[in-house]
Each structure stands twice: as structure tokens, then as C-alpha cells.
PDB file of C-alpha atoms in Angstrom:
ATOM      1  CA  MET A   1       0.414 147.759  -4.939  1.00 63.00           C
ATOM      2  CA  THR A   2       1.095 144.985  -7.422  1.00 88.00           C
ATOM      3  CA  GLU A   3      -1.680 143.045  -9.065  1.00 90.00           C
ATOM      4  CA  GLY A   4      -0.801 139.890  -7.094  1.00 87.00           C
ATOM      5  CA  TYR A   5      -1.216 141.685  -3.764  1.00 90.00           C
ATOM      6  CA  LEU A   6      -4.550 143.084  -4.890  1.00 92.00           C
ATOM      7  CA  TYR A   7      -5.818 139.589  -5.726  1.00 90.00           C
ATOM      8  CA  THR A   8      -4.521 138.295  -2.391  1.00 88.00           C
ATOM      9  CA  LEU A   9      -6.315 141.089  -0.546  1.00 92.00           C
ATOM     10  CA  LEU A  10      -9.552 140.412  -2.454  1.00 92.00           C
ATOM     11  CA  ALA A  11      -9.269 136.700  -1.623  1.00 88.00           C
ATOM     12  CA  LEU A  12      -8.718 137.443   2.072  1.00 86.00           C
ATOM     13  CA  VAL A  13     -11.720 139.755   2.206  1.00 92.00           C
ATOM     14  CA  GLY A  14     -13.843 137.307   0.201  1.00 90.00           C
ATOM     15  CA  PHE A  15     -12.986 134.269   2.325  1.00 84.00           C
ATOM     16  CA  GLY A  16     -13.455 136.300   5.504  1.00 84.00           C
ATOM     17  CA  ALA A  17     -16.877 137.430   4.322  1.00 89.00           C
ATOM     18  CA  LEU A  18     -17.777 133.810   3.548  1.00 86.00           C
ATOM     19  CA  GLY A  19     -17.168 132.874   7.177  1.00 81.00           C
ATOM     20  CA  VAL A  20     -19.328 135.738   8.429  1.00 86.00           C
ATOM     21  CA  PHE A  21     -22.139 134.967   5.979  1.00 89.00           C
ATOM     22  CA  HIS A  22     -22.061 131.253   6.858  1.00 85.00           C
ATOM     23  CA  LYS A  23     -22.512 132.073  10.540  1.00 84.00           C
ATOM     24  CA  LEU A  24     -25.250 134.562   9.666  1.00 90.00           C
ATOM     25  CA  ALA A  25     -27.031 131.862   7.645  1.00 90.00           C
ATOM     26  CA  ASP A  26     -26.742 129.515  10.625  1.00 87.00           C
ATOM     27  CA  THR A  27     -28.147 132.233  12.922  1.00 89.00           C
ATOM     28  CA  PHE A  28     -31.171 132.468  10.623  1.00 93.00           C
ATOM     29  CA  ARG A  29     -31.398 128.639  10.693  1.00 90.00           C
ATOM     30  CA  CYS A  30     -30.971 128.287   6.927  1.00 91.00           C
ATOM     31  CA  ARG A  31     -30.614 124.778   5.546  1.00 91.00           C
ATOM     32  CA  PRO A  32     -27.011 124.042   4.475  1.00 89.00           C
ATOM     33  CA  SER A  33     -28.174 122.695   1.098  1.00 90.00           C
ATOM     34  CA  SER A  34     -30.080 125.917   0.379  1.00 91.00           C
ATOM     35  CA  VAL A  35     -27.096 128.052   1.356  1.00 90.00           C
ATOM     36  CA  ASN A  36     -24.884 125.897  -0.870  1.00 89.00           C
ATOM     37  CA  ALA A  37     -27.234 126.117  -3.853  1.00 92.00           C
ATOM     38  CA  LEU A  38     -27.568 129.889  -3.584  1.00 93.00           C
ATOM     39  CA  LEU A  39     -23.842 130.382  -3.034  1.00 91.00           C
ATOM     40  CA  TYR A  40     -22.952 128.462  -6.181  1.00 92.00           C
ATOM     41  CA  GLY A  41     -25.843 129.913  -8.171  1.00 94.00           C
ATOM     42  CA  TRP A  42     -24.685 133.470  -7.478  1.00 95.00           C
ATOM     43  CA  SER A  43     -21.073 132.431  -8.059  1.00 93.00           C
ATOM     44  CA  LEU A  44     -22.069 131.102 -11.476  1.00 92.00           C
ATOM     45  CA  ALA A  45     -23.951 134.294 -12.315  1.00 96.00           C
ATOM     46  CA  PHE A  46     -21.000 136.480 -11.265  1.00 93.00           C
ATOM     47  CA  ALA A  47     -18.500 134.322 -13.182  1.00 89.00           C
ATOM     48  CA  ALA A  48     -20.703 134.305 -16.300  1.00 90.00           C
ATOM     49  CA  ILE A  49     -21.007 138.105 -16.251  1.00 92.00           C
ATOM     50  CA  THR A  50     -17.260 138.470 -15.707  1.00 89.00           C
ATOM     51  CA  LEU A  51     -16.471 136.115 -18.594  1.00 87.00           C
ATOM     52  CA  ALA A  52     -18.982 137.833 -20.873  1.00 87.00           C
ATOM     53  CA  LEU A  53     -17.262 141.184 -20.256  1.00 89.00           C
ATOM     54  CA  LYS A  54     -13.743 139.864 -20.937  1.00 85.00           C
ATOM     55  CA  PRO A  55     -12.404 140.083 -24.483  1.00 82.00           C
ATOM     56  CA  VAL A  56     -11.325 136.413 -24.555  1.00 79.00           C
ATOM     57  CA  GLY A  57     -14.769 135.290 -23.396  1.00 71.00           C
ATOM     58  CA  TRP A  58     -15.403 131.646 -22.631  1.00 75.00           C
ATOM     59  CA  SER A  59     -12.379 130.131 -24.367  1.00 79.00           C
ATOM     60  CA  ALA A  60     -10.505 127.627 -22.206  1.00 79.00           C
ATOM     61  CA  PRO A  61      -8.297 124.579 -22.748  1.00 85.00           C
ATOM     62  CA  ARG A  62     -10.169 121.327 -23.344  1.00 85.00           C
ATOM     63  CA  THR A  63      -8.983 119.909 -20.017  1.00 89.00           C
ATOM     64  CA  ILE A  64     -10.815 122.546 -17.976  1.00 87.00           C
ATOM     65  CA  PRO A  65     -14.302 120.921 -17.953  1.00 84.00           C
ATOM     66  CA  GLY A  66     -12.816 117.620 -16.782  1.00 89.00           C
ATOM     67  CA  LEU A  67     -11.033 119.418 -13.986  1.00 90.00           C
ATOM     68  CA  ALA A  68     -13.959 121.700 -13.134  1.00 89.00           C
ATOM     69  CA  ILE A  69     -16.338 118.834 -12.327  1.00 90.00           C
ATOM     70  CA  PRO A  70     -14.323 117.252  -9.482  1.00 92.00           C
ATOM     71  CA  PHE A  71     -13.288 120.737  -8.319  1.00 90.00           C
ATOM     72  CA  GLY A  72     -16.935 121.811  -8.100  1.00 90.00           C
ATOM     73  CA  VAL A  73     -17.999 118.606  -6.355  1.00 92.00           C
ATOM     74  CA  SER A  74     -15.152 118.958  -3.854  1.00 91.00           C
ATOM     75  CA  ALA A  75     -16.000 122.611  -3.183  1.00 89.00           C
ATOM     76  CA  SER A  76     -19.679 121.780  -2.774  1.00 89.00           C
ATOM     77  CA  ILE A  77     -18.986 118.983  -0.290  1.00 90.00           C
ATOM     78  CA  ALA A  78     -16.626 121.239   1.670  1.00 86.00           C
ATOM     79  CA  ILE A  79     -19.149 124.081   1.876  1.00 86.00           C
ATOM     80  CA  LEU A  80     -22.009 121.733   2.818  1.00 86.00           C
ATOM     81  CA  ALA A  81     -19.928 120.095   5.538  1.00 84.00           C
ATOM     82  CA  PHE A  82     -18.762 123.465   6.860  1.00 82.00           C
ATOM     83  CA  GLN A  83     -22.286 124.912   6.891  1.00 82.00           C
ATOM     84  CA  ALA A  84     -23.684 121.823   8.627  1.00 81.00           C
ATOM     85  CA  GLY A  85     -20.780 121.639  11.087  1.00 78.00           C
ATOM     86  CA  ILE A  86     -20.826 125.299  12.071  1.00 78.00           C
ATOM     87  CA  ARG A  87     -23.952 124.593  14.114  1.00 78.00           C
ATOM     88  CA  HIS A  88     -21.842 122.492  16.452  1.00 75.00           C
ATOM     89  CA  GLY A  89     -19.091 125.009  17.171  1.00 71.00           C
ATOM     90  CA  ASP A  90     -17.863 128.552  17.206  1.00 72.00           C
ATOM     91  CA  ILE A  91     -17.242 130.384  13.940  1.00 69.00           C
ATOM     92  CA  ALA A  92     -13.728 131.307  15.074  1.00 69.00           C
ATOM     93  CA  THR A  93     -12.758 127.701  15.731  1.00 72.00           C
ATOM     94  CA  SER A  94     -14.499 126.344  12.638  1.00 74.00           C
ATOM     95  CA  TRP A  95     -13.020 128.940  10.309  1.00 71.00           C
ATOM     96  CA  LEU A  96      -9.536 128.496  11.756  1.00 73.00           C
ATOM     97  CA  ALA A  97      -9.768 124.744  11.176  1.00 74.00           C
ATOM     98  CA  ILE A  98     -10.850 125.337   7.574  1.00 75.00           C
ATOM     99  CA  ASN A  99      -7.942 127.703   6.993  1.00 72.00           C
ATOM    100  CA  LEU A 100      -5.487 125.231   8.495  1.00 73.00           C
ATOM    101  CA  SER A 101      -6.516 122.826   5.735  1.00 77.00           C
ATOM    102  CA  SER A 102      -4.289 124.905   3.456  1.00 77.00           C
ATOM    103  CA  GLY A 103      -1.553 122.525   4.566  1.00 79.00           C
ATOM    104  CA  VAL A 104      -3.013 119.850   2.268  1.00 83.00           C
ATOM    105  CA  PRO A 105      -2.376 121.707  -1.023  1.00 84.00           C
ATOM    106  CA  THR A 106       0.950 122.897   0.368  1.00 82.00           C
ATOM    107  CA  LEU A 107       2.017 119.302   0.938  1.00 84.00           C
ATOM    108  CA  ALA A 108       0.750 118.400  -2.531  1.00 87.00           C
ATOM    109  CA  SER A 109       2.806 121.215  -4.035  1.00 87.00           C
ATOM    110  CA  ILE A 110       5.877 119.811  -2.307  1.00 88.00           C
ATOM    111  CA  PHE A 111       5.381 116.138  -3.185  1.00 90.00           C
ATOM    112  CA  ILE A 112       3.696 116.403  -6.596  1.00 92.00           C
ATOM    113  CA  TYR A 113       5.225 119.562  -8.044  1.00 90.00           C
ATOM    114  CA  HIS A 114       8.533 119.319  -6.144  1.00 90.00           C
ATOM    115  CA  GLU A 115       8.376 122.892  -4.908  1.00 89.00           C
ATOM    116  CA  PRO A 116      11.231 123.727  -2.552  1.00 89.00           C
ATOM    117  CA  VAL A 117      10.611 123.710   1.191  1.00 85.00           C
ATOM    118  CA  GLY A 118      12.342 126.518   3.041  1.00 88.00           C
ATOM    119  CA  TRP A 119      12.631 126.625   6.804  1.00 91.00           C
ATOM    120  CA  LYS A 120       9.700 129.058   7.139  1.00 88.00           C
ATOM    121  CA  ARG A 121       7.347 126.783   5.203  1.00 82.00           C
ATOM    122  CA  ALA A 122       8.559 123.756   7.165  1.00 86.00           C
ATOM    123  CA  ILE A 123       7.845 125.523  10.470  1.00 90.00           C
ATOM    124  CA  ALA A 124       4.395 126.629   9.262  1.00 83.00           C
ATOM    125  CA  LEU A 125       3.518 123.082   8.192  1.00 82.00           C
ATOM    126  CA  GLY A 126       4.796 121.689  11.474  1.00 87.00           C
ATOM    127  CA  LEU A 127       2.595 124.066  13.449  1.00 87.00           C
ATOM    128  CA  ILE A 128      -0.623 122.925  11.720  1.00 83.00           C
ATOM    129  CA  PRO A 129      -0.967 119.719  13.795  1.00 84.00           C
ATOM    130  CA  VAL A 130      -0.107 121.710  16.938  1.00 87.00           C
ATOM    131  CA  SER A 131      -2.852 124.226  16.089  1.00 82.00           C
ATOM    132  CA  MET A 132      -5.382 121.465  15.466  1.00 80.00           C
ATOM    133  CA  ALA A 133      -4.491 119.769  18.772  1.00 84.00           C
ATOM    134  CA  LEU A 134      -4.920 123.061  20.643  1.00 84.00           C
ATOM    135  CA  LEU A 135      -8.289 123.659  18.961  1.00 78.00           C
ATOM    136  CA  TRP A 136      -9.409 120.132  19.878  1.00 79.00           C
ATOM    137  CA  LYS A 137      -8.290 120.638  23.485  1.00 83.00           C
ATOM    138  CA  ASP A 138     -10.013 124.047  23.671  1.00 79.00           C
ATOM    139  CA  LYS A 139     -13.235 122.518  22.323  1.00 74.00           C
ATOM    140  CA  GLY A 140     -13.090 119.805  24.998  1.00 76.00           C
ATOM    141  CA  VAL A 141     -12.602 122.382  27.768  1.00 79.00           C
ATOM    142  CA  ALA A 142     -15.512 124.465  26.452  1.00 74.00           C
ATOM    143  CA  GLU A 143     -17.786 121.386  26.338  1.00 75.00           C
ATOM    144  CA  ARG A 144     -16.907 120.436  29.929  1.00 82.00           C
ATOM    145  CA  ARG A 145     -17.819 123.967  31.073  1.00 82.00           C
ATOM    146  CA  SER A 146     -21.259 123.706  29.459  1.00 73.00           C
TER     147      SER A 146
END
């Protein structure tokens, strides 16, 4: 297995675990802000330990702190909104909607970085609105049954 596949597998497992832990936190009626603070606190601790163990340490280009601030704020808002919103829906639907948001950076990679769009990517991007419409319709049907 190549290193890239290993990282992809770790990311899949990690993001999947996040969804499960978010629903577990909701089951225990944890406040979204507390979940968010602990999530990022432990993330910081893990990243600091990882960086301390690497030979290059903390060295990074000067542009990284300027990029890290809006990235962190964006991630924090996303996690808070997800944790607060999960109380109003199923984990499967909520997590699928979050994962469909991957279309946004894909579109950015096409328009900003001029990455080529093959037919497979075009079909995948075209199916995102269809998926969202089906989720919205399914949610409406489920609410009418209740």
C-alpha cells in the first residue's frame, strides 16, 4: 500500500469516527461549544506532540499563521454548526450532507487552480445537487410521518 492510500484510509476512518463521536456527544446532551473546545484542544495537543517528535519541528513558511487563522475559524464554525444541527436530524443524513460539501473545494480547484475536469469528476459534481434534493425530500417525508 502506498503512503498516499494509507493517509486516505486514516482520513476516512478519522472523519467517520468524528461523525460517530458527534452523535454520541449529542446523545449525552453535550453542549456544542464544549464539544468544539475539547475537540480542538485535543487536536492541538496531538499536533504539538507530533511536531515535537518530528526532526524538522515547528518550522513552517511565514504565510502559514495567516492561513491557519481563517482555516481554524472556518473549521470551528463548521463543527459548531454540525454539532448544533445534528440534534435536528439523523446522523446519516447530516454526515452525508457534510461530505457532499466536498464539491465546494472541488469547484475551487477547477476555477482557481485550473485543474482539468474529466467526465467522471463532472458526473460526480452534477450528482451533488441531486443528492441534496433527495436528502431534502427524504427529510420532508420523515417529518410528515412524525
